[in-house]
Amino acid sequence: MKLNPFAKKTGAYLASIKAEHDDLKTRIEDIEDELFDARADYEAASEKNTRLRESAGRLSMNTPPAASAHWPVVAAASQKVQQLESKLSVLKSRIPPLAHLIEGPDDHEKAQARLQTLNSRQAELTSEIAKADTVTAKLEKRITDVQSRIAAENQLAAEALIGAEGEFTVPEVLAKLEAELRLAQTALADLTTKKAAWRQEHDDNRAALREAEHSLVHTRATVIEIELFEKVMPLMDLFARAAVSRSARHWGDSEYEYLIKIPSEQVTAARRALGMTTED
């Protein structure tokens, strides 16, 4: 039995889940309408009973016969509301597991896309950081070289200033070197800021990657479960007979489940096929 958890399709099993989900939604809507009317009936019956009780006067300790006769109506209305609320709660509790299966294939695609996007971004950040490290090293060397040249030119300019008798003009080469130094220092500061932001994003993405990988494992499990049931559905009668027979032979075993032991070799092969290690 070959499973393909990444093939997006709707088989008989998933179609039956969708049909059950839609039927539940319809039943829930009908009960919600019925509950709305039942609550209104209960409120009306309660208000009427209150009026009947108050008709005897606020100081009266006796319940008027009309109020006593009407009380079963109030109790019945209250019981109907409680029954509908309970029924509604049970039906609503069956929706999430079905929705989880229905949304499984789309959730798996989204998880794959999310992980791919994060991995691509991490690769981009790693590349940008590596480039920035290279450029940083070049800028730092250039700054050191320019500073050495400025020191030498300053010494020459100082000697020239000592021997000058009139106005002294700063050598053009020294002005250019100082301008080059300022530009290089500004570029280094800007690059350092960007690199720090990239490193922070890279570190922050690690948690997002772990979450995305975790999500992919769970959505993949759901898709594989769906695929499994699509393959198993034609054999369900055979499993049912085996489960019922085992239950008759071993008291306490459920008729609604049949445990099958999978050989370790096949489990290992499945892990390899899914790209999982034995520690996962």
PDB file of C-alpha atoms in Angstrom:
ATOM      1  CA  MET A   1       0.000   0.000   0.000  1.00  0.00           C
ATOM      2  CA  LYS A   2       1.758   3.123  -1.213  1.00  0.00           C
ATOM      3  CA  LEU A   3       0.789   6.368   0.490  1.00  0.00           C
ATOM      4  CA  ASN A   4       1.224   9.716  -1.175  1.00  0.00           C
ATOM      5  CA  PRO A   5       0.511  12.323   1.525  1.00  0.00           C
ATOM      6  CA  PHE A   6       1.286  15.203  -0.798  1.00  0.00           C
ATOM      7  CA  ALA A   7      -1.304  14.481  -3.497  1.00  0.00           C
ATOM      8  CA  LYS A   8      -4.188  16.921  -3.042  1.00  0.00           C
ATOM      9  CA  LYS A   9      -7.413  15.184  -3.933  1.00  0.00           C
ATOM     10  CA  THR A  10     -10.837  14.421  -2.532  1.00  0.00           C
ATOM     11  CA  GLY A  11     -11.627  10.724  -2.209  1.00  0.00           C
ATOM     12  CA  ALA A  12     -14.608   8.868  -0.851  1.00  0.00           C
ATOM     13  CA  TYR A  13     -13.461   9.115   2.751  1.00  0.00           C
ATOM     14  CA  LEU A  14     -12.866  12.876   2.719  1.00  0.00           C
ATOM     15  CA  ALA A  15     -16.101  13.369   0.788  1.00  0.00           C
ATOM     16  CA  SER A  16     -17.971  11.475   3.520  1.00  0.00           C
ATOM     17  CA  ILE A  17     -16.315  13.679   6.157  1.00  0.00           C
ATOM     18  CA  LYS A  18     -17.407  16.807   4.299  1.00  0.00           C
ATOM     19  CA  ALA A  19     -20.940  15.468   3.965  1.00  0.00           C
ATOM     20  CA  GLU A  20     -21.072  14.681   7.694  1.00  0.00           C
ATOM     21  CA  HIS A  21     -19.714  18.146   8.480  1.00  0.00           C
ATOM     22  CA  ASP A  22     -22.326  19.831   6.285  1.00  0.00           C
ATOM     23  CA  ASP A  23     -25.102  17.729   7.803  1.00  0.00           C
ATOM     24  CA  LEU A  24     -23.977  18.675  11.312  1.00  0.00           C
ATOM     25  CA  LYS A  25     -23.906  22.360  10.394  1.00  0.00           C
ATOM     26  CA  THR A  26     -27.461  22.112   9.090  1.00  0.00           C
ATOM     27  CA  ARG A  27     -28.652  20.285  12.213  1.00  0.00           C
ATOM     28  CA  ILE A  28     -26.915  22.848  14.427  1.00  0.00           C
ATOM     29  CA  GLU A  29     -28.612  25.717  12.603  1.00  0.00           C
ATOM     30  CA  ASP A  30     -32.009  24.011  12.966  1.00  0.00           C
ATOM     31  CA  ILE A  31     -31.479  23.422  16.688  1.00  0.00           C
ATOM     32  CA  GLU A  32     -30.274  26.994  17.191  1.00  0.00           C
ATOM     33  CA  ASP A  33     -33.526  28.218  15.615  1.00  0.00           C
ATOM     34  CA  GLU A  34     -35.527  25.842  17.794  1.00  0.00           C
ATOM     35  CA  LEU A  35     -33.554  26.920  20.861  1.00  0.00           C
ATOM     36  CA  PHE A  36     -34.233  30.576  20.098  1.00  0.00           C
ATOM     37  CA  ASP A  37     -37.989  29.873  20.086  1.00  0.00           C
ATOM     38  CA  ALA A  38     -37.718  27.652  23.191  1.00  0.00           C
ATOM     39  CA  ARG A  39     -35.962  30.379  25.163  1.00  0.00           C
ATOM     40  CA  ALA A  40     -38.613  32.859  24.119  1.00  0.00           C
ATOM     41  CA  ASP A  41     -41.337  30.408  25.236  1.00  0.00           C
ATOM     42  CA  TYR A  42     -39.577  29.886  28.566  1.00  0.00           C
ATOM     43  CA  GLU A  43     -39.239  33.626  29.182  1.00  0.00           C
ATOM     44  CA  ALA A  44     -42.896  34.154  28.341  1.00  0.00           C
ATOM     45  CA  ALA A  45     -43.974  31.295  30.615  1.00  0.00           C
ATOM     46  CA  SER A  46     -41.772  32.600  33.457  1.00  0.00           C
ATOM     47  CA  GLU A  47     -43.131  36.124  33.120  1.00  0.00           C
ATOM     48  CA  LYS A  48     -46.713  34.818  33.135  1.00  0.00           C
ATOM     49  CA  ASN A  49     -46.042  32.723  36.220  1.00  0.00           C
ATOM     50  CA  THR A  50     -44.562  35.773  37.947  1.00  0.00           C
ATOM     51  CA  ARG A  51     -47.682  37.813  37.160  1.00  0.00           C
ATOM     52  CA  LEU A  52     -49.932  35.037  38.445  1.00  0.00           C
ATOM     53  CA  ARG A  53     -47.987  34.808  41.712  1.00  0.00           C
ATOM     54  CA  GLU A  54     -48.032  38.577  42.175  1.00  0.00           C
ATOM     55  CA  SER A  55     -51.800  38.686  41.584  1.00  0.00           C
ATOM     56  CA  ALA A  56     -52.296  37.427  45.158  1.00  0.00           C
ATOM     57  CA  GLY A  57     -50.438  40.442  46.498  1.00  0.00           C
ATOM     58  CA  ARG A  58     -46.831  40.866  47.519  1.00  0.00           C
ATOM     59  CA  LEU A  59     -47.554  40.127  51.191  1.00  0.00           C
ATOM     60  CA  SER A  60     -49.400  36.880  50.511  1.00  0.00           C
ATOM     61  CA  MET A  61     -47.612  33.698  51.604  1.00  0.00           C
ATOM     62  CA  ASN A  62     -49.862  31.445  49.498  1.00  0.00           C
ATOM     63  CA  THR A  63     -49.298  30.565  45.855  1.00  0.00           C
ATOM     64  CA  PRO A  64     -52.387  31.276  43.796  1.00  0.00           C
ATOM     65  CA  PRO A  65     -53.964  28.165  42.245  1.00  0.00           C
ATOM     66  CA  ALA A  66     -53.537  29.624  38.767  1.00  0.00           C
ATOM     67  CA  ALA A  67     -49.794  30.042  39.341  1.00  0.00           C
ATOM     68  CA  SER A  68     -49.507  26.480  40.665  1.00  0.00           C
ATOM     69  CA  ALA A  69     -51.421  25.174  37.675  1.00  0.00           C
ATOM     70  CA  HIS A  70     -49.151  27.113  35.325  1.00  0.00           C
ATOM     71  CA  TRP A  71     -45.876  26.008  36.942  1.00  0.00           C
ATOM     72  CA  PRO A  72     -45.619  22.709  34.976  1.00  0.00           C
ATOM     73  CA  VAL A  73     -45.646  24.794  31.787  1.00  0.00           C
ATOM     74  CA  VAL A  74     -42.664  26.783  33.079  1.00  0.00           C
ATOM     75  CA  ALA A  75     -40.822  23.605  34.120  1.00  0.00           C
ATOM     76  CA  ALA A  76     -41.463  21.948  30.776  1.00  0.00           C
ATOM     77  CA  ALA A  77     -40.239  25.033  28.904  1.00  0.00           C
ATOM     78  CA  SER A  78     -37.107  25.139  31.047  1.00  0.00           C
ATOM     79  CA  GLN A  79     -36.446  21.444  30.500  1.00  0.00           C
ATOM     80  CA  LYS A  80     -36.817  21.864  26.734  1.00  0.00           C
ATOM     81  CA  VAL A  81     -34.262  24.687  26.729  1.00  0.00           C
ATOM     82  CA  GLN A  82     -31.795  22.580  28.736  1.00  0.00           C
ATOM     83  CA  GLN A  83     -32.266  19.580  26.455  1.00  0.00           C
ATOM     84  CA  LEU A  84     -31.714  21.670  23.325  1.00  0.00           C
ATOM     85  CA  GLU A  85     -28.638  23.362  24.826  1.00  0.00           C
ATOM     86  CA  SER A  86     -27.172  19.969  25.705  1.00  0.00           C
ATOM     87  CA  LYS A  87     -27.919  18.576  22.261  1.00  0.00           C
ATOM     88  CA  LEU A  88     -26.426  21.658  20.622  1.00  0.00           C
ATOM     89  CA  SER A  89     -23.263  21.376  22.713  1.00  0.00           C
ATOM     90  CA  VAL A  90     -22.787  17.734  21.702  1.00  0.00           C
ATOM     91  CA  LEU A  91     -23.241  18.495  18.009  1.00  0.00           C
ATOM     92  CA  LYS A  92     -20.869  21.476  18.121  1.00  0.00           C
ATOM     93  CA  SER A  93     -18.192  19.347  19.815  1.00  0.00           C
ATOM     94  CA  ARG A  94     -18.205  17.085  16.742  1.00  0.00           C
ATOM     95  CA  ILE A  95     -17.396  19.920  14.346  1.00  0.00           C
ATOM     96  CA  PRO A  96     -13.693  20.646  15.161  1.00  0.00           C
ATOM     97  CA  PRO A  97     -12.377  17.104  14.479  1.00  0.00           C
ATOM     98  CA  LEU A  98     -14.185  17.029  11.137  1.00  0.00           C
ATOM     99  CA  ALA A  99     -13.039  20.543  10.221  1.00  0.00           C
ATOM    100  CA  HIS A 100      -9.482  19.526  11.100  1.00  0.00           C
ATOM    101  CA  LEU A 101      -9.620  16.717   8.535  1.00  0.00           C
ATOM    102  CA  ILE A 102     -11.344  18.827   5.881  1.00  0.00           C
ATOM    103  CA  GLU A 103      -8.814  21.626   6.218  1.00  0.00           C
ATOM    104  CA  GLY A 104      -5.906  19.177   6.452  1.00  0.00           C
ATOM    105  CA  PRO A 105      -4.745  19.260   2.794  1.00  0.00           C
ATOM    106  CA  ASP A 106      -4.898  23.070   2.595  1.00  0.00           C
ATOM    107  CA  ASP A 107      -3.200  23.412   5.995  1.00  0.00           C
ATOM    108  CA  HIS A 108      -0.427  21.103   4.793  1.00  0.00           C
ATOM    109  CA  GLU A 109       0.148  23.205   1.676  1.00  0.00           C
ATOM    110  CA  LYS A 110       0.260  26.363   3.789  1.00  0.00           C
ATOM    111  CA  ALA A 111       2.714  24.753   6.217  1.00  0.00           C
ATOM    112  CA  GLN A 112       4.960  23.703   3.339  1.00  0.00           C
ATOM    113  CA  ALA A 113       4.849  27.193   1.828  1.00  0.00           C
ATOM    114  CA  ARG A 114       5.528  28.798   5.207  1.00  0.00           C
ATOM    115  CA  LEU A 115       8.566  26.591   5.845  1.00  0.00           C
ATOM    116  CA  GLN A 116       9.878  27.173   2.331  1.00  0.00           C
ATOM    117  CA  THR A 117       9.515  30.941   2.727  1.00  0.00           C
ATOM    118  CA  LEU A 118      11.345  30.917   6.058  1.00  0.00           C
ATOM    119  CA  ASN A 119      14.138  28.712   4.723  1.00  0.00           C
ATOM    120  CA  SER A 120      14.539  30.969   1.688  1.00  0.00           C
ATOM    121  CA  ARG A 121      14.692  34.025   3.907  1.00  0.00           C
ATOM    122  CA  GLN A 122      17.256  32.380   6.180  1.00  0.00           C
ATOM    123  CA  ALA A 123      19.400  31.594   3.144  1.00  0.00           C
ATOM    124  CA  GLU A 124      19.106  35.219   1.979  1.00  0.00           C
ATOM    125  CA  LEU A 125      20.057  36.510   5.420  1.00  0.00           C
ATOM    126  CA  THR A 126      23.015  34.141   5.662  1.00  0.00           C
ATOM    127  CA  SER A 127      24.227  35.339   2.262  1.00  0.00           C
ATOM    128  CA  GLU A 128      23.758  39.016   3.146  1.00  0.00           C
ATOM    129  CA  ILE A 129      25.592  38.584   6.443  1.00  0.00           C
ATOM    130  CA  ALA A 130      28.478  36.794   4.719  1.00  0.00           C
ATOM    131  CA  LYS A 131      28.732  39.576   2.111  1.00  0.00           C
ATOM    132  CA  ALA A 132      28.566  42.184   4.858  1.00  0.00           C
ATOM    133  CA  ASP A 133      31.389  40.462   6.756  1.00  0.00           C
ATOM    134  CA  THR A 134      33.551  40.585   3.616  1.00  0.00           C
ATOM    135  CA  VAL A 135      32.785  44.248   2.947  1.00  0.00           C
ATOM    136  CA  THR A 136      33.289  45.084   6.640  1.00  0.00           C
ATOM    137  CA  ALA A 137      36.770  43.583   6.556  1.00  0.00           C
ATOM    138  CA  LYS A 138      37.612  45.603   3.432  1.00  0.00           C
ATOM    139  CA  LEU A 139      36.292  48.841   4.950  1.00  0.00           C
ATOM    140  CA  GLU A 140      38.173  48.301   8.197  1.00  0.00           C
ATOM    141  CA  LYS A 141      41.403  47.713   6.254  1.00  0.00           C
ATOM    142  CA  ARG A 142      40.754  50.763   4.113  1.00  0.00           C
ATOM    143  CA  ILE A 143      40.097  52.919   7.185  1.00  0.00           C
ATOM    144  CA  THR A 144      43.333  51.708   8.761  1.00  0.00           C
ATOM    145  CA  ASP A 145      45.288  52.433   5.572  1.00  0.00           C
ATOM    146  CA  VAL A 146      43.737  55.899   5.161  1.00  0.00           C
ATOM    147  CA  GLN A 147      44.423  56.731   8.800  1.00  0.00           C
ATOM    148  CA  SER A 148      48.083  55.781   8.305  1.00  0.00           C
ATOM    149  CA  ARG A 149      48.295  57.918   5.182  1.00  0.00           C
ATOM    150  CA  ILE A 150      46.618  60.822   6.954  1.00  0.00           C
ATOM    151  CA  ALA A 151      49.127  60.563   9.791  1.00  0.00           C
ATOM    152  CA  ALA A 152      51.990  60.678   7.300  1.00  0.00           C
ATOM    153  CA  GLU A 153      50.470  63.594   5.359  1.00  0.00           C
ATOM    154  CA  ASN A 154      49.789  65.448   8.610  1.00  0.00           C
ATOM    155  CA  GLN A 155      53.463  65.140   9.486  1.00  0.00           C
ATOM    156  CA  LEU A 156      54.495  66.511   6.105  1.00  0.00           C
ATOM    157  CA  ALA A 157      51.922  69.297   6.305  1.00  0.00           C
ATOM    158  CA  ALA A 158      53.092  70.232   9.814  1.00  0.00           C
ATOM    159  CA  GLU A 159      56.680  70.512   8.645  1.00  0.00           C
ATOM    160  CA  ALA A 160      55.547  72.624   5.702  1.00  0.00           C
ATOM    161  CA  LEU A 161      53.531  74.859   8.039  1.00  0.00           C
ATOM    162  CA  ILE A 162      56.554  75.411  10.243  1.00  0.00           C
ATOM    163  CA  GLY A 163      58.570  76.651   7.305  1.00  0.00           C
ATOM    164  CA  ALA A 164      55.794  78.727   5.738  1.00  0.00           C
ATOM    165  CA  GLU A 165      56.136  82.521   5.905  1.00  0.00           C
ATOM    166  CA  GLY A 166      52.722  83.540   4.564  1.00  0.00           C
ATOM    167  CA  GLU A 167      49.285  81.954   4.370  1.00  0.00           C
ATOM    168  CA  PHE A 168      49.252  78.202   4.505  1.00  0.00           C
ATOM    169  CA  THR A 169      46.912  76.056   2.401  1.00  0.00           C
ATOM    170  CA  VAL A 170      46.059  72.592   3.583  1.00  0.00           C
ATOM    171  CA  PRO A 171      47.388  70.131   1.010  1.00  0.00           C
ATOM    172  CA  GLU A 172      44.657  68.842  -1.304  1.00  0.00           C
ATOM    173  CA  VAL A 173      45.745  65.245  -0.810  1.00  0.00           C
ATOM    174  CA  LEU A 174      45.214  65.567   2.957  1.00  0.00           C
ATOM    175  CA  ALA A 175      41.702  67.011   2.503  1.00  0.00           C
ATOM    176  CA  LYS A 176      40.800  64.167   0.126  1.00  0.00           C
ATOM    177  CA  LEU A 177      42.110  61.558   2.549  1.00  0.00           C
ATOM    178  CA  GLU A 178      40.095  63.022   5.444  1.00  0.00           C
ATOM    179  CA  ALA A 179      36.956  63.070   3.283  1.00  0.00           C
ATOM    180  CA  GLU A 180      37.604  59.474   2.244  1.00  0.00           C
ATOM    181  CA  LEU A 181      38.012  58.508   5.921  1.00  0.00           C
ATOM    182  CA  ARG A 182      34.666  60.080   6.862  1.00  0.00           C
ATOM    183  CA  LEU A 183      32.904  58.294   4.010  1.00  0.00           C
ATOM    184  CA  ALA A 184      34.457  54.954   4.897  1.00  0.00           C
ATOM    185  CA  GLN A 185      33.535  55.353   8.568  1.00  0.00           C
ATOM    186  CA  THR A 186      29.957  56.301   7.660  1.00  0.00           C
ATOM    187  CA  ALA A 187      29.673  53.312   5.318  1.00  0.00           C
ATOM    188  CA  LEU A 188      31.045  51.008   8.024  1.00  0.00           C
ATOM    189  CA  ALA A 189      28.577  52.324  10.603  1.00  0.00           C
ATOM    190  CA  ASP A 190      25.638  51.892   8.215  1.00  0.00           C
ATOM    191  CA  LEU A 191      26.741  48.383   7.266  1.00  0.00           C
ATOM    192  CA  THR A 192      27.224  47.443  10.921  1.00  0.00           C
ATOM    193  CA  THR A 193      23.663  48.571  11.687  1.00  0.00           C
ATOM    194  CA  LYS A 194      22.245  46.563   8.789  1.00  0.00           C
ATOM    195  CA  LYS A 195      24.274  43.503   9.711  1.00  0.00           C
ATOM    196  CA  ALA A 196      23.042  43.661  13.306  1.00  0.00           C
ATOM    197  CA  ALA A 197      19.434  43.815  12.050  1.00  0.00           C
ATOM    198  CA  TRP A 198      20.028  40.860   9.708  1.00  0.00           C
ATOM    199  CA  ARG A 199      21.591  38.813  12.500  1.00  0.00           C
ATOM    200  CA  GLN A 200      18.668  39.609  14.798  1.00  0.00           C
ATOM    201  CA  GLU A 201      16.148  38.584  12.143  1.00  0.00           C
ATOM    202  CA  HIS A 202      18.164  35.431  11.462  1.00  0.00           C
ATOM    203  CA  ASP A 203      18.109  34.533  15.164  1.00  0.00           C
ATOM    204  CA  ASP A 204      14.405  35.374  15.506  1.00  0.00           C
ATOM    205  CA  ASN A 205      13.567  33.189  12.508  1.00  0.00           C
ATOM    206  CA  ARG A 206      14.959  30.117  14.242  1.00  0.00           C
ATOM    207  CA  ALA A 207      11.959  29.988  16.560  1.00  0.00           C
ATOM    208  CA  ALA A 208       9.625  30.545  13.606  1.00  0.00           C
ATOM    209  CA  LEU A 209      11.380  27.738  11.722  1.00  0.00           C
ATOM    210  CA  ARG A 210      10.924  25.327  14.630  1.00  0.00           C
ATOM    211  CA  GLU A 211       7.245  26.237  14.782  1.00  0.00           C
ATOM    212  CA  ALA A 212       6.873  25.831  11.012  1.00  0.00           C
ATOM    213  CA  GLU A 213       8.600  22.433  11.086  1.00  0.00           C
ATOM    214  CA  HIS A 214       6.340  21.374  13.975  1.00  0.00           C
ATOM    215  CA  SER A 215       3.277  22.523  12.027  1.00  0.00           C
ATOM    216  CA  LEU A 216       4.433  20.639   8.931  1.00  0.00           C
ATOM    217  CA  VAL A 217       4.806  17.416  10.923  1.00  0.00           C
ATOM    218  CA  HIS A 218       1.256  17.742  12.273  1.00  0.00           C
ATOM    219  CA  THR A 219      -0.394  18.704   8.982  1.00  0.00           C
ATOM    220  CA  ARG A 220       1.507  15.961   7.172  1.00  0.00           C
ATOM    221  CA  ALA A 221       0.221  13.451   9.726  1.00  0.00           C
ATOM    222  CA  THR A 222      -3.341  14.592   9.045  1.00  0.00           C
ATOM    223  CA  VAL A 223      -2.912  14.260   5.278  1.00  0.00           C
ATOM    224  CA  ILE A 224      -1.388  10.797   5.655  1.00  0.00           C
ATOM    225  CA  GLU A 225      -4.254   9.789   7.942  1.00  0.00           C
ATOM    226  CA  ILE A 226      -6.739  10.880   5.288  1.00  0.00           C
ATOM    227  CA  GLU A 227      -4.835   9.005   2.600  1.00  0.00           C
ATOM    228  CA  LEU A 228      -4.721   5.923   4.814  1.00  0.00           C
ATOM    229  CA  PHE A 229      -8.486   5.927   5.361  1.00  0.00           C
ATOM    230  CA  GLU A 230      -9.052   6.411   1.638  1.00  0.00           C
ATOM    231  CA  LYS A 231      -7.068   3.208   1.057  1.00  0.00           C
ATOM    232  CA  VAL A 232      -8.545   1.319   4.020  1.00  0.00           C
ATOM    233  CA  MET A 233     -12.231   2.128   3.473  1.00  0.00           C
ATOM    234  CA  PRO A 234     -12.760  -0.798   1.023  1.00  0.00           C
ATOM    235  CA  LEU A 235     -11.331  -3.138   3.706  1.00  0.00           C
ATOM    236  CA  MET A 236     -13.395  -1.721   6.575  1.00  0.00           C
ATOM    237  CA  ASP A 237     -15.870  -4.627   6.529  1.00  0.00           C
ATOM    238  CA  LEU A 238     -12.968  -7.032   7.013  1.00  0.00           C
ATOM    239  CA  PHE A 239     -11.613  -4.983   9.935  1.00  0.00           C
ATOM    240  CA  ALA A 240     -15.091  -4.808  11.466  1.00  0.00           C
ATOM    241  CA  ARG A 241     -15.482  -8.592  11.370  1.00  0.00           C
ATOM    242  CA  ALA A 242     -12.018  -9.040  12.887  1.00  0.00           C
ATOM    243  CA  ALA A 243     -12.753  -6.524  15.671  1.00  0.00           C
ATOM    244  CA  VAL A 244     -16.119  -8.100  16.507  1.00  0.00           C
ATOM    245  CA  SER A 245     -14.590 -11.589  16.510  1.00  0.00           C
ATOM    246  CA  ARG A 246     -11.726 -10.497  18.766  1.00  0.00           C
ATOM    247  CA  SER A 247     -14.178  -8.800  21.126  1.00  0.00           C
ATOM    248  CA  ALA A 248     -16.206 -12.012  21.352  1.00  0.00           C
ATOM    249  CA  ARG A 249     -13.063 -14.002  22.086  1.00  0.00           C
ATOM    250  CA  HIS A 250     -11.437 -11.541  24.489  1.00  0.00           C
ATOM    251  CA  TRP A 251     -13.889  -9.880  26.851  1.00  0.00           C
ATOM    252  CA  GLY A 252     -13.153  -6.172  27.198  1.00  0.00           C
ATOM    253  CA  ASP A 253     -11.747  -5.627  23.690  1.00  0.00           C
ATOM    254  CA  SER A 254     -13.623  -2.947  21.766  1.00  0.00           C
ATOM    255  CA  GLU A 255     -15.674  -3.833  18.723  1.00  0.00           C
ATOM    256  CA  TYR A 256     -14.887  -0.402  17.287  1.00  0.00           C
ATOM    257  CA  GLU A 257     -11.118  -0.701  16.908  1.00  0.00           C
ATOM    258  CA  TYR A 258      -8.608  -3.269  15.731  1.00  0.00           C
ATOM    259  CA  LEU A 259      -4.941  -2.860  16.604  1.00  0.00           C
ATOM    260  CA  ILE A 260      -2.431  -3.869  13.942  1.00  0.00           C
ATOM    261  CA  LYS A 261       1.263  -4.155  14.726  1.00  0.00           C
ATOM    262  CA  ILE A 262       3.541  -2.701  12.036  1.00  0.00           C
ATOM    263  CA  PRO A 263       6.931  -4.403  11.481  1.00  0.00           C
ATOM    264  CA  SER A 264       9.864  -2.234  12.573  1.00  0.00           C
ATOM    265  CA  GLU A 265      11.447  -2.457   9.111  1.00  0.00           C
ATOM    266  CA  GLN A 266       8.433  -0.794   7.555  1.00  0.00           C
ATOM    267  CA  VAL A 267       8.366   1.894  10.240  1.00  0.00           C
ATOM    268  CA  THR A 268      12.029   2.670   9.516  1.00  0.00           C
ATOM    269  CA  ALA A 269      11.348   2.753   5.774  1.00  0.00           C
ATOM    270  CA  ALA A 270       8.401   5.100   6.312  1.00  0.00           C
ATOM    271  CA  ARG A 271      10.570   7.459   8.366  1.00  0.00           C
ATOM    272  CA  ARG A 272      13.142   7.573   5.581  1.00  0.00           C
ATOM    273  CA  ALA A 273      10.441   8.197   2.957  1.00  0.00           C
ATOM    274  CA  LEU A 274       9.102  11.110   5.021  1.00  0.00           C
ATOM    275  CA  GLY A 275      12.562  12.564   5.666  1.00  0.00           C
ATOM    276  CA  MET A 276      12.371  11.845   9.395  1.00  0.00           C
ATOM    277  CA  THR A 277      15.157  10.522  11.596  1.00  0.00           C
ATOM    278  CA  THR A 278      14.722   7.743  14.118  1.00  0.00           C
ATOM    279  CA  GLU A 279      14.873  10.363  16.894  1.00  0.00           C
ATOM    280  CA  ASP A 280      11.882  12.374  15.569  1.00  0.00           C
TER     281      ASP A 280
END
